[in-house]
Amino acid sequence: MRSYSLADFDAVLAIGRKGSFRAAALDLGVSTTALSNTIARLESQLGVRLFNRTTRSVALTEAGRRFIAQLSPALGDIHQALDAVRAQQDTPAGTLRINTFATAGREILAPLVLECLRRFPQVRIDLVTEGNLVDIVADGFDFGIRSRNLVPSDMIAIPLGPVRQHVVVATPAYLAGRELPRVPADLLGLTCIRTRLPNGALLRWQFEAEGQPLQVDVDGPLTLDEASLARIAVLASIGIGHFMESDVREDIAAGKLVRLLEDWTPPLSPLCLYYPSRRNPPAAFRVFVDLARELARGGSV
């Protein structure tokens, strides 16, 4: 007797959406080998090939395209029915998938994610950090966390804290014997730790003068793509760094780093938790939203 599982069909949709077994496997939280075996078994049971696979690409067959076109709305109805049942749970349980970027992940980890796990031990959270902005619905996430100006207009958004700010910092040892920069252009004569963005471009340090944005292309011997690595380099007195204030707040308070050009760093949009409207959200989804609103009322993350 042939048997199919909901996970089998979710796997087909994930591969069709991502166009890659590897990306779909990451999305589903399984190994690429396990996902490949699932599809091979399903194709064998159906007696038809759903994907044309080569070492470099994956493409839907005509049968696969028709299958997904009919499967997708039906599977959506099934998941809505499951959500309706889960909404009646007395105890929040299940997995919540959240997409954000690394700096925001560090900011919300303790007050939101870890607090949720402490209060609701049967809830699981899959937190994915990446630099690129993604479609959380298309990529199978329950929530996104981004700066307010990056939240899509059709999403419900909850501000998670106050206005945020970039800081420019260096160690007292690096600054010893050097003239402190008084305007952003002074950085051009100093050693800076450069940052590479997810798209490969170098970050231009952002400042503001009399309400007008100002950008500086700094120079230095070291280019990194992760704030935690840049912090290590700056603490080692290699040069001046540009960070989110939350990433080096404790270092500034402890006197390990000195803040520079403070009057030139503009405020940034606050972080927001955002999500699409759902008719029957599961209990885990509801309590996470409630916790985010609680944080919003407290005014900090």
mmCIF file of C-alpha atoms in Angstrom:
data_model
loop_
_atom_site.group_PDB
_atom_site.id
_atom_site.type_symbol
_atom_site.label_atom_id
_atom_site.label_comp_id
_atom_site.label_asym_id
_atom_site.label_seq_id
_atom_site.Cartn_x
_atom_site.Cartn_y
_atom_site.Cartn_z
ATOM 1 C CA MET A 1 0.000 0.000 0.000
ATOM 2 C CA ARG A 2 1.363 3.411 -0.943
ATOM 3 C CA SER A 3 1.644 5.987 1.838
ATOM 4 C CA TYR A 4 2.602 9.620 1.682
ATOM 5 C CA SER A 5 3.379 12.019 4.492
ATOM 6 C CA LEU A 6 2.851 15.744 4.836
ATOM 7 C CA ALA A 7 6.621 16.093 5.170
ATOM 8 C CA ASP A 8 7.053 14.522 1.717
ATOM 9 C CA PHE A 9 4.857 17.172 0.141
ATOM 10 C CA ASP A 10 6.496 19.985 2.127
ATOM 11 C CA ALA A 11 9.822 18.745 0.766
ATOM 12 C CA VAL A 12 8.593 18.993 -2.832
ATOM 13 C CA LEU A 13 7.357 22.553 -2.302
ATOM 14 C CA ALA A 14 10.588 23.585 -0.564
ATOM 15 C CA ILE A 15 12.744 22.341 -3.452
ATOM 16 C CA GLY A 16 10.449 23.964 -5.988
ATOM 17 C CA ARG A 17 10.602 27.235 -4.043
ATOM 18 C CA LYS A 18 14.363 27.220 -3.465
ATOM 19 C CA GLY A 19 15.476 25.601 -6.719
ATOM 20 C CA SER A 20 18.131 23.696 -4.805
ATOM 21 C CA PHE A 21 18.235 20.535 -2.716
ATOM 22 C CA ARG A 22 20.865 22.044 -0.442
ATOM 23 C CA ALA A 23 18.930 25.268 0.190
ATOM 24 C CA ALA A 24 15.680 23.344 0.694
ATOM 25 C CA ALA A 25 17.389 20.976 3.138
ATOM 26 C CA LEU A 26 18.628 23.952 5.176
ATOM 27 C CA ASP A 27 15.137 25.419 5.074
ATOM 28 C CA LEU A 28 13.594 22.175 6.322
ATOM 29 C CA GLY A 29 16.300 21.411 8.863
ATOM 30 C CA VAL A 30 17.327 18.070 7.339
ATOM 31 C CA SER A 31 20.406 16.792 5.551
ATOM 32 C CA THR A 32 20.678 17.037 1.780
ATOM 33 C CA THR A 33 21.036 13.255 1.618
ATOM 34 C CA ALA A 34 17.859 12.703 3.637
ATOM 35 C CA LEU A 35 15.942 15.143 1.435
ATOM 36 C CA SER A 36 17.231 13.493 -1.748
ATOM 37 C CA ASN A 37 16.162 10.099 -0.426
ATOM 38 C CA THR A 38 12.700 11.459 0.429
ATOM 39 C CA ILE A 39 12.192 12.755 -3.108
ATOM 40 C CA ALA A 40 13.574 9.591 -4.692
ATOM 41 C CA ARG A 41 11.161 7.488 -2.618
ATOM 42 C CA LEU A 42 8.220 9.760 -3.469
ATOM 43 C CA GLU A 43 9.043 9.708 -7.186
ATOM 44 C CA SER A 44 9.287 5.929 -7.051
ATOM 45 C CA GLN A 45 5.885 5.684 -5.357
ATOM 46 C CA LEU A 46 4.313 8.116 -7.825
ATOM 47 C CA GLY A 47 6.000 6.481 -10.797
ATOM 48 C CA VAL A 48 7.005 9.854 -12.252
ATOM 49 C CA ARG A 49 10.018 12.141 -12.016
ATOM 50 C CA LEU A 50 9.297 15.492 -10.383
ATOM 51 C CA PHE A 51 12.753 17.067 -10.751
ATOM 52 C CA ASN A 52 15.514 16.957 -13.331
ATOM 53 C CA ARG A 53 18.737 16.877 -11.346
ATOM 54 C CA THR A 54 22.320 17.486 -12.428
ATOM 55 C CA THR A 55 25.430 18.115 -10.343
ATOM 56 C CA ARG A 56 24.858 21.861 -10.785
ATOM 57 C CA SER A 57 21.140 22.476 -10.994
ATOM 58 C CA VAL A 58 17.643 21.298 -10.152
ATOM 59 C CA ALA A 59 14.638 22.000 -12.351
ATOM 60 C CA LEU A 60 11.015 20.921 -12.156
ATOM 61 C CA THR A 61 9.778 18.555 -14.812
ATOM 62 C CA GLU A 62 6.456 19.309 -16.486
ATOM 63 C CA ALA A 63 4.864 16.729 -14.202
ATOM 64 C CA GLY A 64 6.546 18.396 -11.238
ATOM 65 C CA ARG A 65 5.206 21.813 -12.189
ATOM 66 C CA ARG A 66 1.660 20.481 -12.501
ATOM 67 C CA PHE A 67 2.002 18.576 -9.231
ATOM 68 C CA ILE A 68 3.118 21.681 -7.319
ATOM 69 C CA ALA A 69 0.435 23.865 -8.929
ATOM 70 C CA GLN A 70 -2.264 21.534 -7.622
ATOM 71 C CA LEU A 71 -0.515 20.565 -4.395
ATOM 72 C CA SER A 72 0.323 24.045 -3.125
ATOM 73 C CA PRO A 73 -3.208 25.361 -2.412
ATOM 74 C CA ALA A 74 -4.328 22.023 -0.999
ATOM 75 C CA LEU A 75 -1.318 21.877 1.295
ATOM 76 C CA GLY A 76 -1.999 25.452 2.356
ATOM 77 C CA ASP A 77 -5.508 24.426 3.393
ATOM 78 C CA ILE A 78 -4.127 21.487 5.365
ATOM 79 C CA HIS A 79 -1.641 23.691 7.215
ATOM 80 C CA GLN A 80 -4.417 26.179 7.990
ATOM 81 C CA ALA A 81 -6.498 23.353 9.428
ATOM 82 C CA LEU A 82 -3.542 22.245 11.540
ATOM 83 C CA ASP A 83 -3.023 25.822 12.714
ATOM 84 C CA ALA A 84 -6.661 25.986 13.752
ATOM 85 C CA VAL A 85 -6.236 22.863 15.869
ATOM 86 C CA ARG A 86 -2.948 24.049 17.372
ATOM 87 C CA ALA A 87 -4.602 27.344 18.249
ATOM 88 C CA GLN A 88 -6.658 25.408 20.790
ATOM 89 C CA GLN A 89 -3.583 24.104 22.617
ATOM 90 C CA ASP A 90 -3.516 24.792 26.325
ATOM 91 C CA THR A 91 0.274 24.573 26.375
ATOM 92 C CA PRO A 92 2.223 26.388 23.627
ATOM 93 C CA ALA A 93 4.350 23.921 21.691
ATOM 94 C CA GLY A 94 5.993 23.481 18.315
ATOM 95 C CA THR A 95 8.726 25.200 16.317
ATOM 96 C CA LEU A 96 8.858 28.878 15.384
ATOM 97 C CA ARG A 97 11.165 29.895 12.520
ATOM 98 C CA ILE A 98 12.593 33.426 12.644
ATOM 99 C CA ASN A 99 14.707 35.239 10.054
ATOM 100 C CA THR A 100 16.879 38.213 10.990
ATOM 101 C CA PHE A 101 20.413 39.551 10.560
ATOM 102 C CA ALA A 102 23.331 38.824 12.877
ATOM 103 C CA THR A 103 23.435 42.086 14.826
ATOM 104 C CA ALA A 104 19.680 42.017 15.464
ATOM 105 C CA GLY A 105 19.955 38.354 16.440
ATOM 106 C CA ARG A 106 22.417 39.283 19.153
ATOM 107 C CA GLU A 107 20.153 42.089 20.352
ATOM 108 C CA ILE A 108 16.965 40.047 20.657
ATOM 109 C CA LEU A 109 18.414 36.675 21.672
ATOM 110 C CA ALA A 110 18.285 37.113 25.445
ATOM 111 C CA PRO A 111 15.202 39.308 25.986
ATOM 112 C CA LEU A 112 12.961 37.686 23.384
ATOM 113 C CA VAL A 113 14.149 34.270 22.195
ATOM 114 C CA LEU A 114 15.667 32.920 25.407
ATOM 115 C CA GLU A 115 12.893 34.435 27.515
ATOM 116 C CA CYS A 116 10.326 32.641 25.341
ATOM 117 C CA LEU A 117 12.119 29.323 25.855
ATOM 118 C CA ARG A 118 12.251 29.885 29.612
ATOM 119 C CA ARG A 119 8.546 30.612 29.851
ATOM 120 C CA PHE A 120 7.358 27.974 27.397
ATOM 121 C CA PRO A 121 9.657 24.921 27.528
ATOM 122 C CA GLN A 122 7.734 23.024 24.845
ATOM 123 C CA VAL A 123 8.361 25.749 22.253
ATOM 124 C CA ARG A 124 11.331 25.392 19.918
ATOM 125 C CA ILE A 125 12.891 28.279 17.995
ATOM 126 C CA ASP A 126 14.879 28.073 14.771
ATOM 127 C CA LEU A 127 16.664 31.431 14.411
ATOM 128 C CA VAL A 128 18.321 32.067 11.039
ATOM 129 C CA THR A 129 20.644 35.069 10.625
ATOM 130 C CA GLU A 130 21.598 36.284 7.176
ATOM 131 C CA GLY A 131 22.528 39.593 5.615
ATOM 132 C CA ASN A 132 20.120 39.467 2.707
ATOM 133 C CA LEU A 133 16.500 40.502 3.083
ATOM 134 C CA VAL A 134 14.211 37.552 2.335
ATOM 135 C CA ASP A 135 10.514 36.978 1.766
ATOM 136 C CA ILE A 136 9.626 35.317 5.060
ATOM 137 C CA VAL A 137 6.392 33.847 3.716
ATOM 138 C CA ALA A 138 7.946 32.351 0.587
ATOM 139 C CA ASP A 139 10.896 31.023 2.584
ATOM 140 C CA GLY A 140 8.765 29.384 5.259
ATOM 141 C CA PHE A 141 9.475 31.641 8.246
ATOM 142 C CA ASP A 142 6.947 32.548 10.913
ATOM 143 C CA PHE A 143 8.597 35.875 11.754
ATOM 144 C CA GLY A 144 11.178 38.320 10.520
ATOM 145 C CA ILE A 145 13.163 40.840 12.557
ATOM 146 C CA ARG A 146 14.543 43.844 10.681
ATOM 147 C CA SER A 147 14.891 47.598 10.976
ATOM 148 C CA ARG A 148 11.492 49.243 10.707
ATOM 149 C CA ASN A 149 12.321 50.863 7.352
ATOM 150 C CA LEU A 150 12.936 47.396 5.847
ATOM 151 C CA VAL A 151 9.653 45.802 6.940
ATOM 152 C CA PRO A 152 7.316 45.101 3.977
ATOM 153 C CA SER A 153 4.196 47.273 4.044
ATOM 154 C CA ASP A 154 1.829 44.283 4.042
ATOM 155 C CA MET A 155 3.231 42.873 7.293
ATOM 156 C CA ILE A 156 2.153 43.402 10.894
ATOM 157 C CA ALA A 157 5.091 44.989 12.743
ATOM 158 C CA ILE A 158 5.908 45.341 16.445
ATOM 159 C CA PRO A 159 8.750 47.757 17.360
ATOM 160 C CA LEU A 160 11.069 45.956 19.760
ATOM 161 C CA GLY A 161 12.983 48.815 21.291
ATOM 162 C CA PRO A 162 14.202 52.384 21.101
ATOM 163 C CA VAL A 163 16.051 54.046 18.250
ATOM 164 C CA ARG A 164 19.381 52.373 17.581
ATOM 165 C CA GLN A 165 22.709 53.934 16.680
ATOM 166 C CA HIS A 166 26.031 53.222 15.035
ATOM 167 C CA VAL A 167 29.211 54.002 16.977
ATOM 168 C CA VAL A 168 32.806 54.601 15.940
ATOM 169 C CA VAL A 169 35.263 53.263 18.506
ATOM 170 C CA ALA A 170 38.936 52.538 19.167
ATOM 171 C CA THR A 171 41.029 51.448 22.129
ATOM 172 C CA PRO A 172 42.860 53.947 24.334
ATOM 173 C CA ALA A 173 46.097 52.236 23.225
ATOM 174 C CA TYR A 174 45.393 52.888 19.535
ATOM 175 C CA LEU A 175 44.463 56.506 20.212
ATOM 176 C CA ALA A 176 47.519 57.204 22.391
ATOM 177 C CA GLY A 177 49.741 59.736 20.638
ATOM 178 C CA ARG A 178 47.222 60.322 17.841
ATOM 179 C CA GLU A 179 44.991 63.326 17.305
ATOM 180 C CA LEU A 180 41.362 62.347 17.791
ATOM 181 C CA PRO A 181 39.147 62.636 14.706
ATOM 182 C CA ARG A 182 36.865 65.650 15.028
ATOM 183 C CA VAL A 183 34.966 65.276 11.750
ATOM 184 C CA PRO A 184 34.315 62.102 9.710
ATOM 185 C CA ALA A 185 36.842 63.157 7.026
ATOM 186 C CA ASP A 186 39.594 62.860 9.672
ATOM 187 C CA LEU A 187 39.147 59.072 9.495
ATOM 188 C CA LEU A 188 40.838 59.095 6.095
ATOM 189 C CA GLY A 189 44.163 59.695 7.844
ATOM 190 C CA LEU A 190 43.675 56.847 10.319
ATOM 191 C CA THR A 191 43.635 53.046 10.176
ATOM 192 C CA CYS A 192 40.124 51.615 10.065
ATOM 193 C CA ILE A 193 38.692 48.098 10.037
ATOM 194 C CA ARG A 194 36.664 47.803 6.854
ATOM 195 C CA THR A 195 33.458 45.792 6.578
ATOM 196 C CA ARG A 196 32.270 43.790 3.585
ATOM 197 C CA LEU A 197 28.497 43.562 3.063
ATOM 198 C CA PRO A 198 26.663 40.342 2.070
ATOM 199 C CA ASN A 199 26.485 41.573 -1.548
ATOM 200 C CA GLY A 200 30.271 41.910 -1.661
ATOM 201 C CA ALA A 201 30.400 45.718 -1.504
ATOM 202 C CA LEU A 202 32.449 47.526 1.125
ATOM 203 C CA LEU A 203 30.453 49.342 3.780
ATOM 204 C CA ARG A 204 30.609 53.117 3.585
ATOM 205 C CA TRP A 205 30.544 54.446 7.142
ATOM 206 C CA GLN A 206 27.348 56.399 7.748
ATOM 207 C CA PHE A 207 27.287 59.812 9.427
ATOM 208 C CA GLU A 208 25.002 62.831 9.516
ATOM 209 C CA ALA A 209 25.751 66.543 9.306
ATOM 210 C CA GLU A 210 22.944 69.048 9.971
ATOM 211 C CA GLY A 211 20.346 66.460 9.048
ATOM 212 C CA GLN A 212 22.071 65.458 5.824
ATOM 213 C CA PRO A 213 23.572 61.981 5.368
ATOM 214 C CA LEU A 214 27.322 61.756 4.942
ATOM 215 C CA GLN A 215 29.278 58.674 3.899
ATOM 216 C CA VAL A 216 32.998 57.976 4.226
ATOM 217 C CA ASP A 217 35.006 55.305 2.400
ATOM 218 C CA VAL A 218 37.520 54.417 5.101
ATOM 219 C CA ASP A 219 40.800 52.608 4.502
ATOM 220 C CA GLY A 220 42.801 50.075 6.426
ATOM 221 C CA PRO A 221 44.741 46.807 6.180
ATOM 222 C CA LEU A 222 41.933 44.508 7.323
ATOM 223 C CA THR A 223 38.527 43.802 5.780
ATOM 224 C CA LEU A 224 36.025 41.566 7.594
ATOM 225 C CA ASP A 225 32.402 40.535 7.086
ATOM 226 C CA GLU A 226 31.349 39.839 10.668
ATOM 227 C CA ALA A 227 31.036 42.310 13.541
ATOM 228 C CA SER A 228 32.331 39.897 16.184
ATOM 229 C CA LEU A 229 35.587 39.512 14.234
ATOM 230 C CA ALA A 230 35.900 43.266 13.743
ATOM 231 C CA ARG A 231 35.426 43.751 17.488
ATOM 232 C CA ILE A 232 38.359 41.414 18.190
ATOM 233 C CA ALA A 233 40.556 43.367 15.775
ATOM 234 C CA VAL A 234 39.588 46.733 17.276
ATOM 235 C CA LEU A 235 40.153 45.482 20.837
ATOM 236 C CA ALA A 236 43.608 44.356 19.671
ATOM 237 C CA SER A 237 44.290 48.019 18.773
ATOM 238 C CA ILE A 238 44.623 47.308 15.036
ATOM 239 C CA GLY A 239 42.475 50.309 14.156
ATOM 240 C CA ILE A 240 39.149 52.089 14.450
ATOM 241 C CA GLY A 241 35.866 50.184 14.099
ATOM 242 C CA HIS A 242 32.282 50.984 13.111
ATOM 243 C CA PHE A 243 29.614 48.976 14.979
ATOM 244 C CA MET A 244 26.062 48.889 16.171
ATOM 245 C CA GLU A 245 26.188 50.411 19.648
ATOM 246 C CA SER A 246 24.692 47.240 21.152
ATOM 247 C CA ASP A 247 27.665 45.161 19.933
ATOM 248 C CA VAL A 248 30.244 47.171 21.918
ATOM 249 C CA ARG A 249 28.145 48.740 24.680
ATOM 250 C CA GLU A 250 29.836 46.747 27.433
ATOM 251 C CA ASP A 251 33.323 47.475 26.056
ATOM 252 C CA ILE A 252 32.589 51.219 26.099
ATOM 253 C CA ALA A 253 31.192 51.041 29.636
ATOM 254 C CA ALA A 254 34.276 49.128 30.817
ATOM 255 C CA GLY A 255 36.636 51.667 29.267
ATOM 256 C CA LYS A 256 38.077 49.155 26.799
ATOM 257 C CA LEU A 257 36.840 51.243 23.876
ATOM 258 C CA VAL A 258 36.507 54.983 23.425
ATOM 259 C CA ARG A 259 33.610 56.377 21.431
ATOM 260 C CA LEU A 260 34.519 58.816 18.658
ATOM 261 C CA LEU A 261 32.545 61.279 16.516
ATOM 262 C CA GLU A 262 29.514 60.810 18.744
ATOM 263 C CA ASP A 263 27.801 63.962 17.482
ATOM 264 C CA TRP A 264 28.011 62.692 13.898
ATOM 265 C CA THR A 265 26.335 59.289 14.217
ATOM 266 C CA PRO A 266 22.677 59.423 13.153
ATOM 267 C CA PRO A 267 19.825 57.528 14.818
ATOM 268 C CA LEU A 268 18.565 54.422 13.043
ATOM 269 C CA SER A 269 15.145 52.847 12.801
ATOM 270 C CA PRO A 270 14.243 50.545 15.707
ATOM 271 C CA LEU A 271 14.059 46.813 15.231
ATOM 272 C CA CYS A 272 10.651 45.327 14.487
ATOM 273 C CA LEU A 273 9.263 41.841 14.758
ATOM 274 C CA TYR A 274 7.043 41.381 11.710
ATOM 275 C CA TYR A 275 4.741 38.677 10.407
ATOM 276 C CA PRO A 276 1.823 38.131 8.031
ATOM 277 C CA SER A 277 -1.755 38.126 9.244
ATOM 278 C CA ARG A 278 -2.904 34.618 10.240
ATOM 279 C CA ARG A 279 -6.477 33.563 10.933
ATOM 280 C CA ASN A 280 -5.714 30.788 13.429
ATOM 281 C CA PRO A 281 -2.156 31.152 14.679
ATOM 282 C CA PRO A 282 -0.845 28.314 16.877
ATOM 283 C CA ALA A 283 -0.518 28.937 20.590
ATOM 284 C CA ALA A 284 3.292 29.157 20.296
ATOM 285 C CA PHE A 285 2.927 31.886 17.665
ATOM 286 C CA ARG A 286 0.513 33.844 19.851
ATOM 287 C CA VAL A 287 2.649 33.767 22.978
ATOM 288 C CA PHE A 288 5.720 34.870 21.021
ATOM 289 C CA VAL A 289 3.790 37.867 19.676
ATOM 290 C CA ASP A 290 2.544 38.635 23.189
ATOM 291 C CA LEU A 291 6.110 38.535 24.501
ATOM 292 C CA ALA A 292 7.249 40.888 21.733
ATOM 293 C CA ARG A 293 4.459 43.316 22.656
ATOM 294 C CA GLU A 294 5.514 43.066 26.284
ATOM 295 C CA LEU A 295 9.040 44.047 25.266
ATOM 296 C CA ALA A 296 7.681 46.881 23.159
ATOM 297 C CA ARG A 297 5.831 48.282 26.161
ATOM 298 C CA GLY A 298 9.025 48.020 28.193
ATOM 299 C CA GLY A 299 10.842 50.095 25.573
ATOM 300 C CA SER A 300 14.016 48.025 25.317
ATOM 301 C CA VAL A 301 15.450 44.782 24.021
#
